[in-house]
Coordinates of C-alpha atoms and ligand atoms in Angstrom, one line a residue:
M358 CA -175.1 28.8 173.5
F359 CA -172.7 27.0 175.8
E360 CA -170.2 29.1 177.7
K361 CA -167.8 26.3 178.4
V362 CA -167.2 23.0 176.6
L363 CA -165.0 20.1 177.7
I364 CA -163.1 18.3 174.9
A365 CA -162.9 14.6 175.8
N366 CA -160.2 13.8 173.4
R367 CA -156.5 14.5 172.4
G368 CA -154.3 15.1 169.4
E369 CA -155.4 16.8 166.2
I370 CA -159.1 16.4 166.8
A371 CA -158.9 18.1 170.2
L372 CA -157.3 21.1 168.5
R373 CA -160.0 21.0 165.8
I374 CA -162.8 21.2 168.4
N375 CA -160.9 23.8 170.4
R376 CA -160.7 26.0 167.2
A377 CA -164.5 25.8 166.6
C378 CA -165.2 26.7 170.2
K379 CA -162.8 29.7 170.2
E380 CA -164.4 31.1 167.1
M381 CA -167.8 30.7 168.7
G382 CA -166.7 32.5 171.9
I383 CA -166.9 29.3 174.0
A384 CA -164.3 28.7 176.7
T385 CA -162.6 25.2 176.5
V386 CA -161.5 22.6 179.0
A387 CA -158.9 20.0 177.9
I388 CA -158.5 16.6 179.6
H389 CA -155.3 14.8 179.4
S390 CA -153.4 11.8 180.7
T391 CA -150.1 12.1 182.6
A392 CA -148.3 11.2 179.3
D393 CA -150.0 14.2 177.6
A394 CA -149.1 16.9 180.0
D395 CA -146.9 18.6 177.3
A396 CA -149.4 18.0 174.5
M397 CA -150.6 20.8 172.3
H398 CA -154.3 20.3 173.0
V399 CA -153.5 21.0 176.7
R400 CA -151.6 24.2 175.8
L401 CA -154.3 25.6 173.5
A402 CA -157.3 25.1 175.8
D403 CA -158.3 27.6 178.4
E404 CA -158.1 25.1 181.2
S405 CA -157.0 21.5 181.6
V406 CA -157.6 18.6 183.9
C407 CA -155.5 15.5 184.3
V408 CA -157.9 12.5 184.2
G409 CA -155.5 9.6 184.7
P410 CA -152.4 7.6 183.7
A411 CA -151.2 7.1 180.1
P412 CA -153.3 4.1 179.0
G413 CA -156.5 5.4 177.3
A414 CA -158.6 3.0 179.4
Q415 CA -157.5 4.9 182.5
S416 CA -157.7 8.4 181.2
Y417 CA -159.5 9.3 178.0
L418 CA -162.1 6.6 178.8
N419 CA -162.2 7.3 182.5
V420 CA -165.9 8.4 182.8
P421 CA -166.0 9.3 186.5
A422 CA -162.9 11.5 186.1
I423 CA -164.3 13.2 183.0
L424 CA -167.6 14.0 184.7
A425 CA -165.6 15.3 187.7
A426 CA -163.6 17.5 185.4
C427 CA -166.9 19.0 184.1
E428 CA -168.0 19.6 187.7
I429 CA -164.7 21.2 188.8
T430 CA -164.5 23.5 185.7
G431 CA -168.2 24.3 185.2
A432 CA -168.2 22.9 181.6
E433 CA -171.8 22.4 180.4
A434 CA -171.2 20.2 177.4
I435 CA -168.8 17.5 176.3
H436 CA -167.5 17.0 172.7
P437 CA -166.1 13.4 172.4
G438 CA -164.3 13.8 169.1
Y439 CA -163.8 10.4 167.4
G440 CA -162.7 7.1 168.9
F441 CA -162.6 6.9 172.8
L442 CA -166.2 7.7 174.1
S443 CA -167.6 9.1 170.9
E444 CA -169.9 6.1 170.1
N445 CA -170.5 4.9 173.6
A446 CA -174.3 5.1 174.1
K447 CA -174.0 4.5 177.8
F448 CA -171.6 7.5 178.2
A449 CA -173.9 9.7 176.1
E450 CA -176.8 8.7 178.5
I451 CA -174.8 9.3 181.7
V452 CA -173.7 12.7 180.4
G453 CA -177.4 13.7 180.0
E454 CA -178.2 12.2 183.5
H455 CA -175.6 14.6 185.0
G456 CA -177.4 17.6 183.5
L457 CA -174.7 18.0 180.8
T458 CA -175.0 18.0 177.0
F459 CA -173.4 15.3 174.9
I460 CA -172.4 17.0 171.6
G461 CA -173.5 14.1 169.4
P462 CA -176.5 12.0 168.5
L463 CA -179.1 10.6 170.9
P464 CA -178.0 7.6 172.9
E465 CA -180.7 5.4 171.3
H466 CA -179.3 6.1 167.8
I467 CA -175.7 5.5 168.9
R468 CA -176.9 2.1 170.4
M469 CA -179.0 1.2 167.4
M470 CA -176.2 1.8 164.9
G471 CA -173.7 0.0 167.1
D472 CA -175.6 -3.3 166.5
K473 CA -175.1 -4.0 162.8
I474 CA -178.2 -6.2 162.3
T475 CA -180.4 -3.6 164.0
A476 CA -178.7 -0.8 162.0
K477 CA -179.3 -2.6 158.7
Q478 CA -182.9 -3.5 159.3
T479 CA -183.6 0.0 160.5
V480 CA -182.1 1.8 157.5
K481 CA -183.6 -0.7 155.1
A482 CA -187.1 0.1 156.4
L483 CA -186.3 3.8 156.0
G484 CA -185.6 3.3 152.2
I485 CA -181.8 3.0 152.2
P486 CA -180.4 0.3 149.8
T487 CA -178.7 -2.6 151.6
V488 CA -176.6 -5.6 150.6
P489 CA -178.8 -8.6 149.7
G490 CA -178.5 -11.1 152.6
S491 CA -180.1 -12.7 155.6
D492 CA -182.7 -10.5 157.2
G493 CA -181.2 -10.7 160.6
E494 CA -179.3 -13.2 162.6
V495 CA -178.1 -16.5 161.0
S496 CA -178.2 -19.8 162.8
D497 CA -175.8 -22.6 161.8
E498 CA -178.8 -24.7 160.8
A499 CA -180.4 -22.1 158.5
A500 CA -177.1 -20.9 157.0
A501 CA -176.9 -23.1 153.9
E502 CA -180.4 -22.5 152.7
I503 CA -180.0 -18.7 153.2
A504 CA -176.6 -18.7 151.3
A505 CA -178.2 -20.7 148.5
G506 CA -180.9 -18.0 148.2
I507 CA -178.4 -15.2 148.2
G508 CA -175.9 -17.0 145.9
Y509 CA -172.2 -17.5 146.6
P510 CA -169.8 -16.0 147.5
V511 CA -171.3 -14.9 150.8
L512 CA -169.8 -12.9 153.6
I513 CA -170.4 -13.7 157.3
K514 CA -170.3 -10.6 159.5
A515 CA -170.5 -10.0 163.3
T516 CA -173.5 -8.0 164.5
A517 CA -171.3 -6.4 167.2
G518 CA -168.6 -5.9 164.6
G519 CA -167.1 -3.1 162.6
G520 CA -163.6 -2.6 161.3
G521 CA -163.7 -5.9 159.5
R522 CA -163.3 -8.1 162.6
G523 CA -165.3 -11.3 162.6
M524 CA -165.8 -11.2 158.8
K525 CA -165.4 -14.4 156.8
V526 CA -166.0 -15.2 153.1
A527 CA -167.5 -18.5 151.9
K528 CA -167.0 -19.1 148.2
S529 CA -169.2 -22.3 148.2
E530 CA -171.3 -24.4 150.5
S531 CA -168.2 -26.5 151.4
E532 CA -166.6 -23.4 153.0
L533 CA -169.7 -22.3 154.8
A534 CA -169.5 -24.2 158.1
F535 CA -165.9 -23.2 158.6
A536 CA -166.5 -19.5 157.8
L537 CA -169.4 -19.4 160.3
S538 CA -167.4 -21.0 163.1
Q539 CA -164.4 -18.7 162.4
A540 CA -166.6 -15.6 162.3
R541 CA -168.3 -16.6 165.6
T542 CA -165.0 -17.3 167.4
E543 CA -163.5 -14.0 166.3
A544 CA -166.6 -12.1 167.1
K545 CA -166.9 -13.7 170.6
A546 CA -163.2 -12.9 171.3
A547 CA -163.4 -9.3 170.1
F548 CA -166.9 -8.2 171.2
G549 CA -168.1 -10.9 173.6
N550 CA -171.0 -11.6 171.2
D551 CA -171.0 -14.4 168.6
T552 CA -174.2 -13.3 166.7
V553 CA -173.6 -13.2 163.0
Y554 CA -175.5 -12.3 159.8
M555 CA -174.9 -13.0 156.1
E556 CA -174.5 -10.9 153.0
K557 CA -173.8 -11.3 149.3
Y558 CA -170.0 -10.8 149.0
L559 CA -169.2 -7.8 146.7
G560 CA -165.9 -8.4 144.9
K561 CA -164.5 -5.0 143.9
P562 CA -166.5 -2.2 145.5
R563 CA -165.6 1.3 146.4
H564 CA -166.2 2.7 149.9
I565 CA -168.3 5.8 149.6
E566 CA -169.9 7.5 152.6
I567 CA -172.5 10.3 152.9
Q568 CA -172.1 13.1 155.5
I569 CA -175.4 14.2 157.2
L570 CA -176.2 17.0 159.5
A571 CA -179.6 16.9 161.4
D572 CA -180.9 19.6 163.8
S573 CA -183.5 19.3 166.6
H574 CA -186.1 21.2 164.5
G575 CA -186.5 18.4 162.0
K576 CA -184.2 19.7 159.3
V577 CA -181.7 17.2 157.8
I578 CA -179.2 18.0 155.0
H579 CA -176.5 16.0 153.3
L580 CA -173.0 17.3 152.5
G581 CA -172.3 14.9 149.7
E582 CA -169.9 12.0 149.7
R583 CA -166.4 11.0 150.6
D584 CA -164.5 8.2 148.8
C585 CA -162.5 6.3 151.4
S586 CA -161.6 3.2 149.3
L587 CA -157.9 3.5 149.9
Q588 CA -157.5 1.6 153.1
R589 CA -155.0 -0.8 154.7
R590 CA -156.3 -3.3 157.3
H591 CA -159.5 -1.3 157.6
Q592 CA -157.6 1.9 158.4
K593 CA -158.3 4.7 155.9
V594 CA -155.2 6.1 154.4
W595 CA -156.4 8.6 151.7
E596 CA -159.9 10.1 151.4
E597 CA -161.4 12.4 148.8
A598 CA -164.5 14.5 148.2
G599 CA -166.2 14.0 145.8
S600 CA -165.7 10.5 144.7
P601 CA -164.0 10.0 141.3
A602 CA -166.8 7.5 140.6
L603 CA -169.9 9.7 141.1
N604 CA -171.5 12.5 139.1
A605 CA -173.7 15.2 140.5
A606 CA -177.0 13.4 139.8
Q607 CA -175.8 10.2 141.6
R608 CA -174.6 12.3 144.5
D609 CA -178.0 14.2 144.8
E610 CA -179.9 10.9 144.6
I611 CA -178.1 8.9 147.3
G612 CA -177.7 12.1 149.4
D613 CA -181.5 12.8 149.3
I614 CA -182.2 9.1 150.2
C615 CA -180.0 9.4 153.3
A616 CA -181.4 12.8 154.4
R617 CA -185.0 11.6 154.0
A618 CA -184.2 8.4 156.0
L619 CA -182.6 10.2 158.9
T620 CA -185.5 12.7 158.9
K621 CA -187.9 9.8 159.5
L622 CA -185.6 8.4 162.2
G623 CA -185.5 11.7 164.1
Y624 CA -181.7 11.6 164.0
L625 CA -179.7 14.5 165.7
G626 CA -176.3 15.8 165.0
A627 CA -173.6 14.8 162.5
G628 CA -173.6 11.3 161.1
T629 CA -172.1 9.3 158.2
I630 CA -173.8 6.6 156.2
E631 CA -171.3 4.2 154.8
F632 CA -171.9 2.3 151.5
L633 CA -170.1 -0.1 149.3
Y634 CA -170.5 1.1 145.7
E635 CA -170.3 -1.3 142.8
D636 CA -171.6 -1.2 139.2
G637 CA -173.6 1.9 139.8
H638 CA -175.4 0.6 142.9
F639 CA -175.1 1.7 146.6
Y640 CA -175.2 -0.9 149.3
F641 CA -175.4 0.3 153.0
I642 CA -172.8 -1.3 155.3
E643 CA -172.7 0.8 158.5
M644 CA -173.6 4.1 160.0
N645 CA -171.1 6.1 162.1
T646 CA -172.7 8.3 164.8
R647 CA -169.7 10.6 165.3
L648 CA -167.5 13.3 163.8
Q649 CA -165.1 11.5 161.4
V650 CA -161.4 11.9 160.9
E651 CA -161.9 12.7 157.3
H652 CA -164.6 15.4 157.8
P653 CA -162.2 18.2 156.5
V654 CA -162.5 17.1 152.8
T655 CA -166.2 17.8 153.1
E656 CA -165.6 21.1 154.8
A657 CA -163.2 22.0 151.9
I658 CA -165.7 21.5 149.1
T659 CA -168.8 22.9 151.0
G660 CA -167.1 25.7 153.0
L661 CA -169.0 24.6 156.1
D662 CA -167.5 24.1 159.6
I663 CA -168.9 20.8 160.6
V664 CA -167.8 21.0 164.2
R665 CA -169.4 24.4 164.6
E666 CA -172.7 22.9 163.3
Q667 CA -172.4 20.0 165.7
I668 CA -172.1 22.5 168.6
R669 CA -175.0 24.7 167.4
I670 CA -177.2 21.6 167.0
A671 CA -176.4 20.3 170.4
A672 CA -177.3 23.7 171.9
G673 CA -180.7 23.5 170.3
G674 CA -180.0 25.8 167.4
A675 CA -181.4 25.4 163.9
L676 CA -179.2 24.6 160.9
G677 CA -178.6 27.9 159.2
M678 CA -178.8 26.5 155.7
E679 CA -181.2 24.5 153.4
Q680 CA -180.1 21.7 151.1
K681 CA -180.3 24.1 148.1
D682 CA -177.6 26.3 149.9
I683 CA -175.1 23.4 149.8
V684 CA -172.9 23.9 146.8
F685 CA -170.0 21.6 146.1
E686 CA -166.9 23.5 144.9
G687 CA -163.8 21.8 143.5
H688 CA -162.2 18.7 144.8
A689 CA -160.4 17.8 148.1
I690 CA -158.0 15.1 149.2
E691 CA -156.8 14.1 152.6
C692 CA -153.7 12.1 153.4
R693 CA -153.3 10.7 156.9
I694 CA -149.7 11.3 158.0
N695 CA -149.0 8.6 160.5
A696 CA -146.1 8.2 162.8
E697 CA -145.3 4.8 161.2
N698 CA -142.9 3.4 158.6
A699 CA -144.4 4.2 155.2
F700 CA -144.4 0.7 153.9
T701 CA -144.3 -1.7 156.9
F702 CA -146.6 0.6 159.0
R703 CA -144.6 -0.3 162.1
P704 CA -145.4 2.5 164.7
S705 CA -142.6 5.0 165.1
P706 CA -143.1 7.1 168.2
G707 CA -140.3 9.3 169.5
L708 CA -138.9 12.8 169.5
I709 CA -139.9 15.0 166.6
S710 CA -136.7 16.9 166.0
Q711 CA -137.9 19.0 163.0
F712 CA -141.4 20.1 161.9
H713 CA -142.4 22.3 159.0
P714 CA -146.1 22.3 158.0
P715 CA -147.0 22.9 154.3
G716 CA -149.0 26.0 153.5
G717 CA -150.4 28.2 150.7
L718 CA -153.7 28.4 148.9
G719 CA -155.9 25.4 149.4
V720 CA -153.7 23.6 151.9
R721 CA -154.7 22.7 155.5
F722 CA -152.6 20.7 157.9
D723 CA -154.5 19.6 161.0
S724 CA -152.0 18.3 163.6
A725 CA -151.0 18.6 167.2
I726 CA -147.3 17.9 166.7
Y727 CA -144.5 20.5 167.1
S728 CA -140.7 20.6 166.9
G729 CA -139.4 19.1 170.2
Y730 CA -142.6 17.1 170.8
R731 CA -142.2 13.5 171.9
F732 CA -144.8 11.5 170.0
P733 CA -146.2 9.0 172.5
P734 CA -146.5 5.3 172.0
Y735 CA -149.8 4.9 173.9
Y736 CA -152.4 6.2 171.4
D737 CA -153.2 6.0 167.6
S738 CA -150.4 6.9 165.3
L739 CA -152.2 9.8 163.4
A740 CA -149.6 12.7 163.4
G741 CA -151.4 15.0 161.0
K742 CA -153.9 15.3 158.2
L743 CA -152.9 17.0 155.0
V744 CA -156.0 18.3 153.3
V745 CA -155.7 19.9 149.9
H746 CA -158.4 21.7 148.0
A747 CA -158.4 22.9 144.4
K748 CA -160.9 23.7 141.6
N749 CA -160.8 20.2 140.1
R750 CA -159.2 16.8 140.9
N751 CA -156.2 17.2 138.6
E752 CA -155.2 20.5 140.2
C753 CA -155.8 19.0 143.6
L754 CA -153.3 16.2 142.8
L755 CA -150.7 18.8 141.6
R756 CA -151.3 20.8 144.8
L757 CA -151.0 17.7 146.9
R758 CA -147.6 16.8 145.3
R759 CA -146.4 20.3 146.0
A760 CA -147.7 20.3 149.7
L761 CA -146.1 16.9 150.3
D762 CA -142.8 18.3 149.1
E763 CA -143.0 21.1 151.6
L764 CA -144.0 19.0 154.6
V765 CA -141.1 18.1 156.9
V766 CA -141.4 15.8 159.9
G767 CA -138.0 14.8 161.2
G768 CA -136.8 12.4 164.0
I769 CA -139.6 9.8 163.5
E770 CA -140.7 7.8 160.5
T771 CA -144.0 8.8 158.8
T772 CA -146.2 7.7 156.0
I773 CA -145.2 10.8 153.9
P774 CA -143.0 8.6 151.5
L775 CA -146.0 6.4 150.7
F776 CA -148.1 9.5 149.6
Q777 CA -145.1 10.7 147.5
K778 CA -145.5 7.5 145.5
L779 CA -149.3 7.3 145.5
V780 CA -149.7 10.8 143.9
R781 CA -147.6 9.5 141.0
E782 CA -149.5 6.2 140.4
P783 CA -151.6 6.1 137.2
D784 CA -154.5 4.3 138.9
I785 CA -154.6 7.0 141.6
I786 CA -154.3 9.8 139.1
N787 CA -157.2 8.3 137.1
G788 CA -159.3 7.7 140.2
D789 CA -159.4 4.0 139.2
Y790 CA -159.3 2.1 142.5
S791 CA -161.4 -0.2 144.7
I792 CA -161.2 -1.1 148.4
H793 CA -158.6 -3.7 147.5
W794 CA -156.2 -1.5 145.5
L795 CA -153.9 -0.3 148.2
E796 CA -153.2 -3.7 149.8
K797 CA -152.5 -5.2 146.4
Y798 CA -150.2 -2.3 145.6
L799 CA -148.3 -2.6 148.9
A800 CA -148.0 -6.4 148.3
G801 CA -146.6 -5.7 144.8
L802 CA -143.9 -3.4 146.2
G803 CA -142.4 -6.3 148.1
P804 CA -140.0 -5.9 151.0
Q805 CA -138.7 -2.3 151.4
P806 CA -135.1 -1.4 152.1
Ligands
MV4_600 C1 -168.3 -6.1 152.7 C2 -167.4 -6.3 151.7 C3 -167.9 -7.0 150.6 N1 -169.1 -7.4 150.6 N2 -169.6 -6.5 152.6 C4 -165.2 -4.3 155.8 C5 -165.4 -3.6 157.1 C6 -166.8 -3.2 157.1 N3 -167.2 -2.3 157.9 C7 -167.4 -3.7 155.9 N4 -166.4 -4.3 155.2 C8 -166.7 -5.0 154.0 N5 -168.0 -5.4 153.8 C9 -170.0 -7.2 151.6 N6 -171.3 -7.6 151.5 C10 -166.1 -5.9 151.8 C11 -165.7 -5.2 153.0 C12 -164.3 -4.7 153.0 C13 -164.0 -3.3 153.0 C14 -165.0 -2.4 153.1 C15 -164.7 -1.0 153.1 C16 -163.4 -0.6 153.1 C17 -162.4 -1.5 153.0 C18 -162.7 -2.9 153.0 C19 -161.7 -3.8 153.0 C20 -162.0 -5.2 153.0 C21 -163.3 -5.6 153.0

């Protein structure tokens, strides 16, 4: 096992990784920007190294400084967390070339899943169901014939995309040329690549993703699904495990398909296969080759420590459990508490004057904030993740209401008031929502006082 790990991240996920390391007897190195000198992730790690000024591009993405921090401290492995360098294939490669271990998938798999056309063709060949569409890149000349074959409405997507950028719907052939050129322009501006592909547009799907763990001994297991349909502008707001839309047989079926596919691929580490789910069918959209923000809901219902497994796998260890050992118990919900206005989502950095985390049975609050902390304006606005677990979904909702009432974050605006409303909404209580529910709901609320 590693003796020392460098955590190439900040905020709540740096604390999460630090906790797993400490419990495994591994020493930790934090990196931080000049703006984060007082951050909790720096205080909790054994050592810390300043890697640059406040902007992420000059600190948490500063590869030479991060490699130098490993050399100075003697860290043998790097955990990238999520965001920043976590899905940068070149970084994973460079880490290996420096005799260090990247705690994550192989560079070739990160690269493969970063290109959406390659990802889709690869997983399709491995037996994962995909959205009907163009088999690969679409040229302007071939587009109309392909669309006619798929049937309208169709969706144009950027191969370098993700997060919804460069995505355009065409409801009929008359809209196709404009959708194509808009998608290409957006993709070129955002990713420097205007390659696009085409899919059947699904009107009212849910977003359901499968968590996978794969070791270097050929063992691959799935940890069931998370329903992440409640999103705003492609930012997840509320996630649950299991999905209100799935039963145990459906979970086992799609989970086994994913685990078998990644076995054939020779995948390593933690990964998430994202699907749209509509009318009882799963359609692959993307694969994430990183630890995800919402991993704690899976931990809650499986009792597993996903970060610990990532570290064990990276050190060459074998998964300690078989698929049959994975038992799903109860229901879990995560609310992302952001430092933003609850209804306009305008960022609200500043001094946190009061902080009281919720507690009690089945309540977990992953956060790096503290009373007197100045929440910085430079990074994402996630201030904490409230994760609630109970023996069924109804009790989970009751516990979530109770935990939200206990949570106090003063001095800045947060998204807590939004969740106070959501836990009382009939559609939410009934689990009756698609990927469009939240934006429609927010639009229906109108301007807020
Ligand atoms: C789709 C879709 C409908 N049909 N693909 C959005 C980002 C991304 N990674 C995939 N996305 C979508 N792909 C087809 N064929 C609708 C979306 C989508 C979406 C997906 C998941 C969660 C929220 C979403 C919000 C709007 C659109």
